[in-house]
mmCIF file of C-alpha atoms in Angstrom:
data_model
loop_
_atom_site.group_PDB
_atom_site.id
_atom_site.type_symbol
_atom_site.label_atom_id
_atom_site.label_comp_id
_atom_site.label_asym_id
_atom_site.label_seq_id
_atom_site.Cartn_x
_atom_site.Cartn_y
_atom_site.Cartn_z
ATOM 1 C CA MET A 31 22.687 -3.917 10.720
ATOM 2 C CA ASP A 32 20.637 -7.277 10.933
ATOM 3 C CA ILE A 33 17.536 -5.752 9.073
ATOM 4 C CA ASP A 34 15.341 -8.941 10.056
ATOM 5 C CA ASN A 35 16.123 -9.298 13.765
ATOM 6 C CA ASN A 36 15.572 -5.356 14.433
ATOM 7 C CA ILE A 37 12.428 -5.429 12.722
ATOM 8 C CA LYS A 38 11.394 -8.391 15.037
ATOM 9 C CA SER A 39 12.398 -6.569 18.186
ATOM 10 C CA THR A 40 9.535 -5.267 19.973
ATOM 11 C CA GLN A 41 11.593 -2.360 21.374
ATOM 12 C CA THR A 42 9.780 0.317 20.030
ATOM 13 C CA SER A 43 7.188 -1.452 17.845
ATOM 14 C CA TYR A 44 4.241 -1.025 20.606
ATOM 15 C CA ILE A 45 4.386 2.574 19.602
ATOM 16 C CA SER A 46 1.246 3.568 17.311
ATOM 17 C CA PRO A 47 1.778 5.984 14.266
ATOM 18 C CA THR A 48 1.516 9.610 14.885
ATOM 19 C CA ARG A 49 -1.271 11.045 12.244
ATOM 20 C CA CYS A 50 -1.425 13.700 10.173
ATOM 21 C CA PRO A 51 -4.237 14.667 7.777
ATOM 22 C CA ILE A 52 -3.738 15.708 4.559
ATOM 23 C CA PHE A 53 -7.315 17.210 3.052
ATOM 24 C CA CYS A 54 -9.365 14.671 4.600
ATOM 25 C CA VAL A 55 -7.176 11.689 4.521
ATOM 26 C CA ASN A 56 -5.663 10.811 7.914
ATOM 27 C CA TYR A 57 -2.355 9.520 7.016
ATOM 28 C CA CYS A 58 0.345 7.726 9.595
ATOM 29 C CA VAL A 59 3.649 9.483 10.071
ATOM 30 C CA SER A 60 6.029 7.176 9.792
ATOM 31 C CA ASN A 61 9.179 5.856 7.310
ATOM 32 C CA LEU A 62 9.479 2.587 5.793
ATOM 33 C CA TYR A 63 11.563 0.878 8.359
ATOM 34 C CA ASP A 64 9.296 1.682 11.226
ATOM 35 C CA ALA A 65 6.312 1.054 9.082
ATOM 36 C CA VAL A 66 7.545 -2.565 8.449
ATOM 37 C CA GLN A 67 8.431 -2.975 12.126
ATOM 38 C CA TYR A 68 5.045 -2.007 13.241
ATOM 39 C CA VAL A 69 3.009 -4.169 11.262
ATOM 40 C CA TYR A 70 5.491 -7.177 11.603
ATOM 41 C CA THR A 71 4.977 -7.267 15.327
ATOM 42 C CA HIS A 72 1.153 -6.511 15.360
ATOM 43 C CA LEU A 73 0.293 -8.876 13.072
ATOM 44 C CA ASN A 74 -2.469 -10.497 15.605
ATOM 45 C CA ASP A 75 -3.909 -6.855 16.385
ATOM 46 C CA LEU A 76 -4.408 -6.243 12.860
ATOM 47 C CA SER A 77 -5.896 -9.283 11.700
ATOM 48 C CA GLY A 78 -9.228 -8.806 9.701
ATOM 49 C CA GLN A 79 -8.129 -5.097 8.834
ATOM 50 C CA TYR A 80 -6.609 -3.461 5.993
ATOM 51 C CA ILE A 81 -3.470 -1.072 5.327
ATOM 52 C CA CYS A 82 -3.318 1.447 2.465
ATOM 53 C CA PHE A 83 -0.562 3.072 0.673
ATOM 54 C CA SER A 84 -1.976 6.579 -0.546
ATOM 55 C CA ASN A 85 -0.544 8.677 -3.317
ATOM 56 C CA VAL A 86 -1.367 12.058 -4.737
ATOM 57 C CA HIS A 87 -3.690 10.804 -6.996
ATOM 58 C CA THR A 88 -5.507 8.620 -4.521
ATOM 59 C CA THR A 89 -5.545 11.830 -2.141
ATOM 60 C CA VAL A 90 -7.251 14.060 -4.440
ATOM 61 C CA MET A 91 -9.752 10.870 -5.248
ATOM 62 C CA ALA A 92 -10.509 11.012 -1.496
ATOM 63 C CA LYS A 93 -10.956 14.930 -1.138
ATOM 64 C CA GLU A 94 -13.700 14.923 -4.220
ATOM 65 C CA ASN A 95 -15.306 11.553 -2.989
ATOM 66 C CA THR A 96 -16.338 11.261 0.926
ATOM 67 C CA GLU A 97 -17.294 7.570 0.505
ATOM 68 C CA TYR A 98 -13.562 6.723 -0.659
ATOM 69 C CA CYS A 99 -12.266 9.143 1.989
ATOM 70 C CA ASN A 100 -13.914 7.253 4.713
ATOM 71 C CA ILE A 101 -12.797 3.919 3.460
ATOM 72 C CA LEU A 102 -9.005 5.120 3.379
ATOM 73 C CA ASN A 103 -9.708 6.476 6.807
ATOM 74 C CA ALA A 104 -11.649 3.170 8.082
ATOM 75 C CA ALA A 105 -8.143 1.350 7.237
ATOM 76 C CA ALA A 106 -5.966 0.420 10.202
ATOM 77 C CA LEU A 107 -2.867 2.476 8.948
ATOM 78 C CA THR A 108 -2.830 4.407 5.854
ATOM 79 C CA TYR A 109 0.822 5.373 4.751
ATOM 80 C CA PRO A 110 1.763 8.081 2.499
ATOM 81 C CA ASP A 111 2.978 6.454 -0.750
ATOM 82 C CA GLY A 112 3.389 9.716 -2.572
ATOM 83 C CA ALA A 113 6.840 11.845 -1.860
ATOM 84 C CA PRO A 114 4.692 15.158 -2.158
ATOM 85 C CA VAL A 115 2.253 13.804 0.560
ATOM 86 C CA ALA A 116 5.298 13.428 3.021
ATOM 87 C CA LYS A 117 6.750 16.210 1.926
ATOM 88 C CA LEU A 118 3.598 18.008 3.058
ATOM 89 C CA GLN A 119 3.584 16.331 6.646
ATOM 90 C CA ARG A 120 7.067 17.458 7.193
ATOM 91 C CA LYS A 121 5.910 21.149 6.437
ATOM 92 C CA ARG A 122 3.375 20.327 8.863
ATOM 93 C CA LYS A 123 5.572 20.066 11.855
ATOM 94 C CA HIS A 124 6.325 16.154 11.322
ATOM 95 C CA PRO A 125 10.231 16.659 10.050
ATOM 96 C CA GLU A 126 10.698 12.770 10.696
ATOM 97 C CA ALA A 127 7.617 11.895 7.991
ATOM 98 C CA LYS A 128 9.226 9.896 5.077
ATOM 99 C CA ARG A 129 7.549 8.362 1.929
ATOM 100 C CA VAL A 130 6.369 4.604 2.532
ATOM 101 C CA ALA A 131 5.911 2.946 -0.820
ATOM 102 C CA GLY A 132 3.845 0.124 -1.242
ATOM 103 C CA PRO A 133 6.280 -1.792 -3.378
ATOM 104 C CA ASP A 134 9.241 -0.923 -1.090
ATOM 105 C CA PHE A 135 7.360 -1.984 1.926
ATOM 106 C CA MET A 136 6.607 -5.207 0.177
ATOM 107 C CA ASP A 137 10.072 -5.875 -0.087
ATOM 108 C CA LEU A 138 11.297 -5.080 3.428
ATOM 109 C CA MET A 139 8.353 -7.335 4.893
ATOM 110 C CA PHE A 140 9.755 -9.971 2.362
ATOM 111 C CA LYS A 141 13.043 -10.139 4.056
ATOM 112 C CA ALA A 142 11.730 -9.760 7.359
ATOM 113 C CA THR A 143 9.753 -13.174 7.023
ATOM 114 C CA ALA A 144 12.184 -14.822 4.606
ATOM 115 C CA ASP A 145 12.452 -17.519 7.336
ATOM 116 C CA GLY A 146 8.816 -18.924 6.373
ATOM 117 C CA THR A 147 7.114 -18.087 9.582
ATOM 118 C CA VAL A 148 4.577 -15.636 8.083
ATOM 119 C CA LYS A 149 2.134 -16.642 5.258
ATOM 120 C CA HIS A 150 1.744 -14.522 2.150
ATOM 121 C CA TYR A 151 -1.194 -14.707 -0.106
ATOM 122 C CA PHE A 152 -1.563 -12.908 -3.144
ATOM 123 C CA TYR A 153 -4.844 -11.418 -4.495
ATOM 124 C CA GLY A 154 -5.434 -9.697 -7.681
ATOM 125 C CA SER A 155 -3.529 -9.122 -11.044
ATOM 126 C CA LYS A 156 -3.198 -11.354 -14.371
ATOM 127 C CA LEU A 157 -2.090 -14.912 -13.868
ATOM 128 C CA GLU A 158 0.948 -14.785 -15.924
ATOM 129 C CA THR A 159 1.859 -11.828 -13.389
ATOM 130 C CA LEU A 160 1.442 -14.075 -10.256
ATOM 131 C CA GLU A 161 3.111 -16.808 -11.690
ATOM 132 C CA ALA A 162 6.369 -14.417 -12.442
ATOM 133 C CA LEU A 163 6.194 -12.818 -9.266
ATOM 134 C CA LYS A 164 6.099 -16.499 -7.504
ATOM 135 C CA ARG A 165 9.256 -17.082 -9.489
ATOM 136 C CA ASN A 166 11.094 -13.825 -8.635
ATOM 137 C CA LEU A 167 9.992 -14.251 -4.724
ATOM 138 C CA ILE A 168 11.199 -17.961 -4.581
ATOM 139 C CA LYS A 169 14.500 -16.821 -6.381
ATOM 140 C CA LYS A 170 15.029 -14.069 -3.940
ATOM 141 C CA TYR A 171 13.629 -15.424 -0.647
ATOM 142 C CA PRO A 172 13.703 -19.452 -0.962
ATOM 143 C CA ASN A 173 12.250 -19.879 2.332
ATOM 144 C CA LEU A 174 9.497 -17.214 2.114
ATOM 145 C CA ASN A 175 5.984 -18.837 2.906
ATOM 146 C CA ILE A 176 3.575 -18.281 -0.242
ATOM 147 C CA CYS A 177 0.563 -20.254 0.744
ATOM 148 C CA GLY A 178 -1.691 -18.991 -2.149
ATOM 149 C CA MET A 179 -2.364 -16.888 -5.094
ATOM 150 C CA TYR A 180 -5.521 -16.137 -6.963
ATOM 151 C CA SER A 181 -6.075 -14.026 -9.924
ATOM 152 C CA PRO A 182 -9.894 -13.132 -10.204
ATOM 153 C CA PRO A 183 -11.881 -12.506 -13.181
ATOM 154 C CA PHE A 184 -12.117 -8.882 -14.212
ATOM 155 C CA ARG A 185 -15.614 -8.323 -13.442
ATOM 156 C CA PRO A 186 -17.379 -8.204 -9.779
ATOM 157 C CA LEU A 187 -17.550 -11.667 -8.579
ATOM 158 C CA SER A 188 -20.793 -13.440 -7.753
ATOM 159 C CA PRO A 189 -21.800 -13.670 -3.968
ATOM 160 C CA GLU A 190 -20.919 -17.277 -4.546
ATOM 161 C CA GLU A 191 -17.517 -16.598 -6.121
ATOM 162 C CA ASP A 192 -16.812 -14.419 -3.317
ATOM 163 C CA ASP A 193 -17.514 -16.630 -0.393
ATOM 164 C CA GLU A 194 -15.346 -19.323 -2.128
ATOM 165 C CA ALA A 195 -12.563 -16.863 -2.265
ATOM 166 C CA ILE A 196 -12.836 -15.782 1.318
ATOM 167 C CA SER A 197 -12.982 -19.582 1.900
ATOM 168 C CA ARG A 198 -9.845 -20.287 0.200
ATOM 169 C CA ILE A 199 -7.910 -17.632 1.567
ATOM 170 C CA ASN A 200 -8.907 -18.194 5.246
ATOM 171 C CA ASP A 201 -7.929 -22.107 4.803
ATOM 172 C CA SER A 202 -4.679 -21.231 3.785
ATOM 173 C CA ASP A 203 -4.148 -19.595 7.052
ATOM 174 C CA ALA A 204 -2.637 -16.316 5.564
ATOM 175 C CA ASP A 205 -0.957 -13.810 7.744
ATOM 176 C CA ILE A 206 -0.793 -11.162 4.898
ATOM 177 C CA ILE A 207 -3.048 -10.761 2.387
ATOM 178 C CA TRP A 208 -1.655 -8.893 -0.518
ATOM 179 C CA ILE A 209 -3.978 -6.999 -2.807
ATOM 180 C CA GLY A 210 -3.111 -6.007 -6.215
ATOM 181 C CA LEU A 211 -6.299 -4.528 -7.794
ATOM 182 C CA GLY A 212 -5.424 -1.129 -8.319
ATOM 183 C CA ALA A 213 -6.767 1.856 -6.911
ATOM 184 C CA PRO A 214 -9.625 2.753 -5.854
ATOM 185 C CA LYS A 215 -10.841 -0.845 -6.415
ATOM 186 C CA GLN A 216 -8.342 -2.648 -4.221
ATOM 187 C CA GLU A 217 -9.285 -0.120 -0.952
ATOM 188 C CA GLN A 218 -13.126 -0.780 -1.770
ATOM 189 C CA TRP A 219 -12.626 -4.439 -1.733
ATOM 190 C CA MET A 220 -10.658 -4.348 1.531
ATOM 191 C CA ASN A 221 -13.049 -2.159 2.804
ATOM 192 C CA ALA A 222 -15.983 -4.553 1.882
ATOM 193 C CA HIS A 223 -14.144 -7.796 3.201
ATOM 194 C CA LYS A 224 -13.076 -5.933 6.518
ATOM 195 C CA GLY A 225 -13.377 -8.725 9.615
ATOM 196 C CA LYS A 226 -13.703 -11.326 6.953
ATOM 197 C CA PHE A 227 -9.957 -12.495 7.078
ATOM 198 C CA ASN A 228 -7.755 -14.228 9.743
ATOM 199 C CA GLY A 229 -4.639 -12.100 7.973
ATOM 200 C CA VAL A 230 -4.420 -8.638 7.458
ATOM 201 C CA MET A 231 -5.084 -6.906 4.106
ATOM 202 C CA MET A 232 -2.641 -4.675 2.276
ATOM 203 C CA GLY A 233 -3.474 -2.760 -0.866
ATOM 204 C CA VAL A 234 -0.524 -2.339 -2.801
ATOM 205 C CA GLY A 235 -1.520 -1.774 -6.465
ATOM 206 C CA ALA A 236 1.211 -2.188 -8.934
ATOM 207 C CA GLY A 237 3.573 -3.725 -6.285
ATOM 208 C CA PHE A 238 2.702 -7.068 -7.945
ATOM 209 C CA ASP A 239 3.889 -5.791 -11.308
ATOM 210 C CA PHE A 240 7.122 -4.539 -9.754
ATOM 211 C CA HIS A 241 8.183 -7.455 -8.237
ATOM 212 C CA ALA A 242 6.867 -9.740 -11.081
ATOM 213 C CA GLY A 243 9.325 -7.406 -13.426
ATOM 214 C CA THR A 244 6.068 -7.008 -15.779
ATOM 215 C CA ILE A 245 6.763 -3.361 -15.187
ATOM 216 C CA GLN A 246 10.162 -1.772 -14.708
ATOM 217 C CA ARG A 247 10.214 0.654 -11.644
ATOM 218 C CA ALA A 248 11.884 4.114 -11.688
ATOM 219 C CA PRO A 249 15.555 4.120 -10.414
ATOM 220 C CA VAL A 250 16.428 4.765 -6.523
ATOM 221 C CA TRP A 251 17.742 8.106 -7.501
ATOM 222 C CA VAL A 252 14.326 9.226 -9.365
ATOM 223 C CA GLN A 253 12.343 7.665 -6.471
ATOM 224 C CA LYS A 254 14.426 9.654 -3.724
ATOM 225 C CA ILE A 255 14.114 13.076 -5.531
ATOM 226 C CA GLY A 256 10.046 12.252 -5.795
ATOM 227 C CA LEU A 257 9.836 11.915 -9.541
ATOM 228 C CA GLU A 258 8.804 8.462 -9.766
ATOM 229 C CA TRP A 259 5.471 9.522 -11.349
ATOM 230 C CA LEU A 260 7.213 11.486 -13.942
ATOM 231 C CA TYR A 261 8.972 8.031 -14.646
ATOM 232 C CA ARG A 262 6.076 6.170 -14.985
ATOM 233 C CA LEU A 263 4.597 8.965 -17.169
ATOM 234 C CA THR A 264 7.413 8.596 -19.632
ATOM 235 C CA ARG A 265 6.901 4.529 -19.688
ATOM 236 C CA ASP A 266 3.160 4.982 -19.936
ATOM 237 C CA PRO A 267 1.941 7.929 -21.281
ATOM 238 C CA LYS A 268 -0.943 7.229 -23.146
ATOM 239 C CA ARG A 269 -2.540 5.634 -19.871
ATOM 240 C CA LEU A 270 -1.169 8.039 -17.396
ATOM 241 C CA PHE A 271 -0.841 11.537 -19.095
ATOM 242 C CA MET A 272 -4.493 12.628 -18.231
ATOM 243 C CA ARG A 273 -4.361 11.175 -14.755
ATOM 244 C CA TYR A 274 -1.143 12.769 -13.794
ATOM 245 C CA LEU A 275 -2.127 16.128 -15.597
ATOM 246 C CA VAL A 276 -5.241 16.456 -13.887
ATOM 247 C CA THR A 277 -4.740 15.139 -10.451
ATOM 248 C CA ASN A 278 -1.156 17.071 -9.881
ATOM 249 C CA THR A 279 -2.651 20.071 -10.769
ATOM 250 C CA LYS A 280 -5.961 19.429 -8.760
ATOM 251 C CA PHE A 281 -3.640 18.395 -5.600
ATOM 252 C CA PHE A 282 -1.707 21.693 -5.654
ATOM 253 C CA TRP A 283 -4.719 23.813 -6.522
ATOM 254 C CA TYR A 284 -6.569 22.203 -3.352
ATOM 255 C CA LEU A 285 -3.361 22.795 -1.457
ATOM 256 C CA LEU A 286 -3.085 26.476 -2.410
ATOM 257 C CA THR A 287 -6.980 26.977 -1.371
ATOM 258 C CA GLU A 288 -6.600 25.097 1.792
ATOM 259 C CA HIS A 289 -3.473 27.557 2.709
ATOM 260 C CA SER A 290 -5.657 30.507 1.509
ATOM 261 C CA LYS A 291 -8.470 29.504 3.757
ATOM 262 C CA ARG A 292 -6.072 29.103 6.780
ATOM 263 C CA ALA A 293 -4.542 32.554 6.352
ATOM 264 C CA THR A 294 -7.798 34.248 6.341
ATOM 265 C CA ILE A 295 -8.861 32.487 9.556
#
């Protein structure tokens, strides 16, 4: 199958994704291939908007924080980056639902745009990560059009610095602006900059590190059985133990509570 040409086909790309709410988040029902095809063929329509890839952690954050939930729902598209979220969609009469992981979305989009016709800008992460990312992408996709990269300081930008960053990105004529600031910062940043760019923003978090090779991703078989979070936990227990312990417990508790409420109606 010619993946690139099939993605560029507009045969089914006009179909807007079905939505399936999980807690308060209005998730798209899709799969990796259809998600990339839809976004690729709607880049002009998505200009100035943003796309989120949300997992169990951010879903729980959204349930507990109305403002953050509104930010996820203000996105043009919010895809389930977490396997449990997609599994829950399937249980709710959407058997076609699959996980759409941000790093996988990036890779397939790079393949679809490897001819250089779409311009990519990368905003976020450390300078050394961006440099490694660029080297790896050029090696893998020699004609990929990387029109700019920027590693912002680890502090809020001044209004003048923010205006300069906006101008720099727009001057690059970027079609896709990849945002790697981590959740919830990247979603808050995209929401605050909605309508300010000519391209579409996509918050992919650790996707920068995975493609740069600074963080090793879980083997494919681990991803397929929905245990990528456990693999990441074993690689970085100090930072992720409490996050996963608390978040995963809350997710299933909220799910049980929601199910109990439905059963009593």
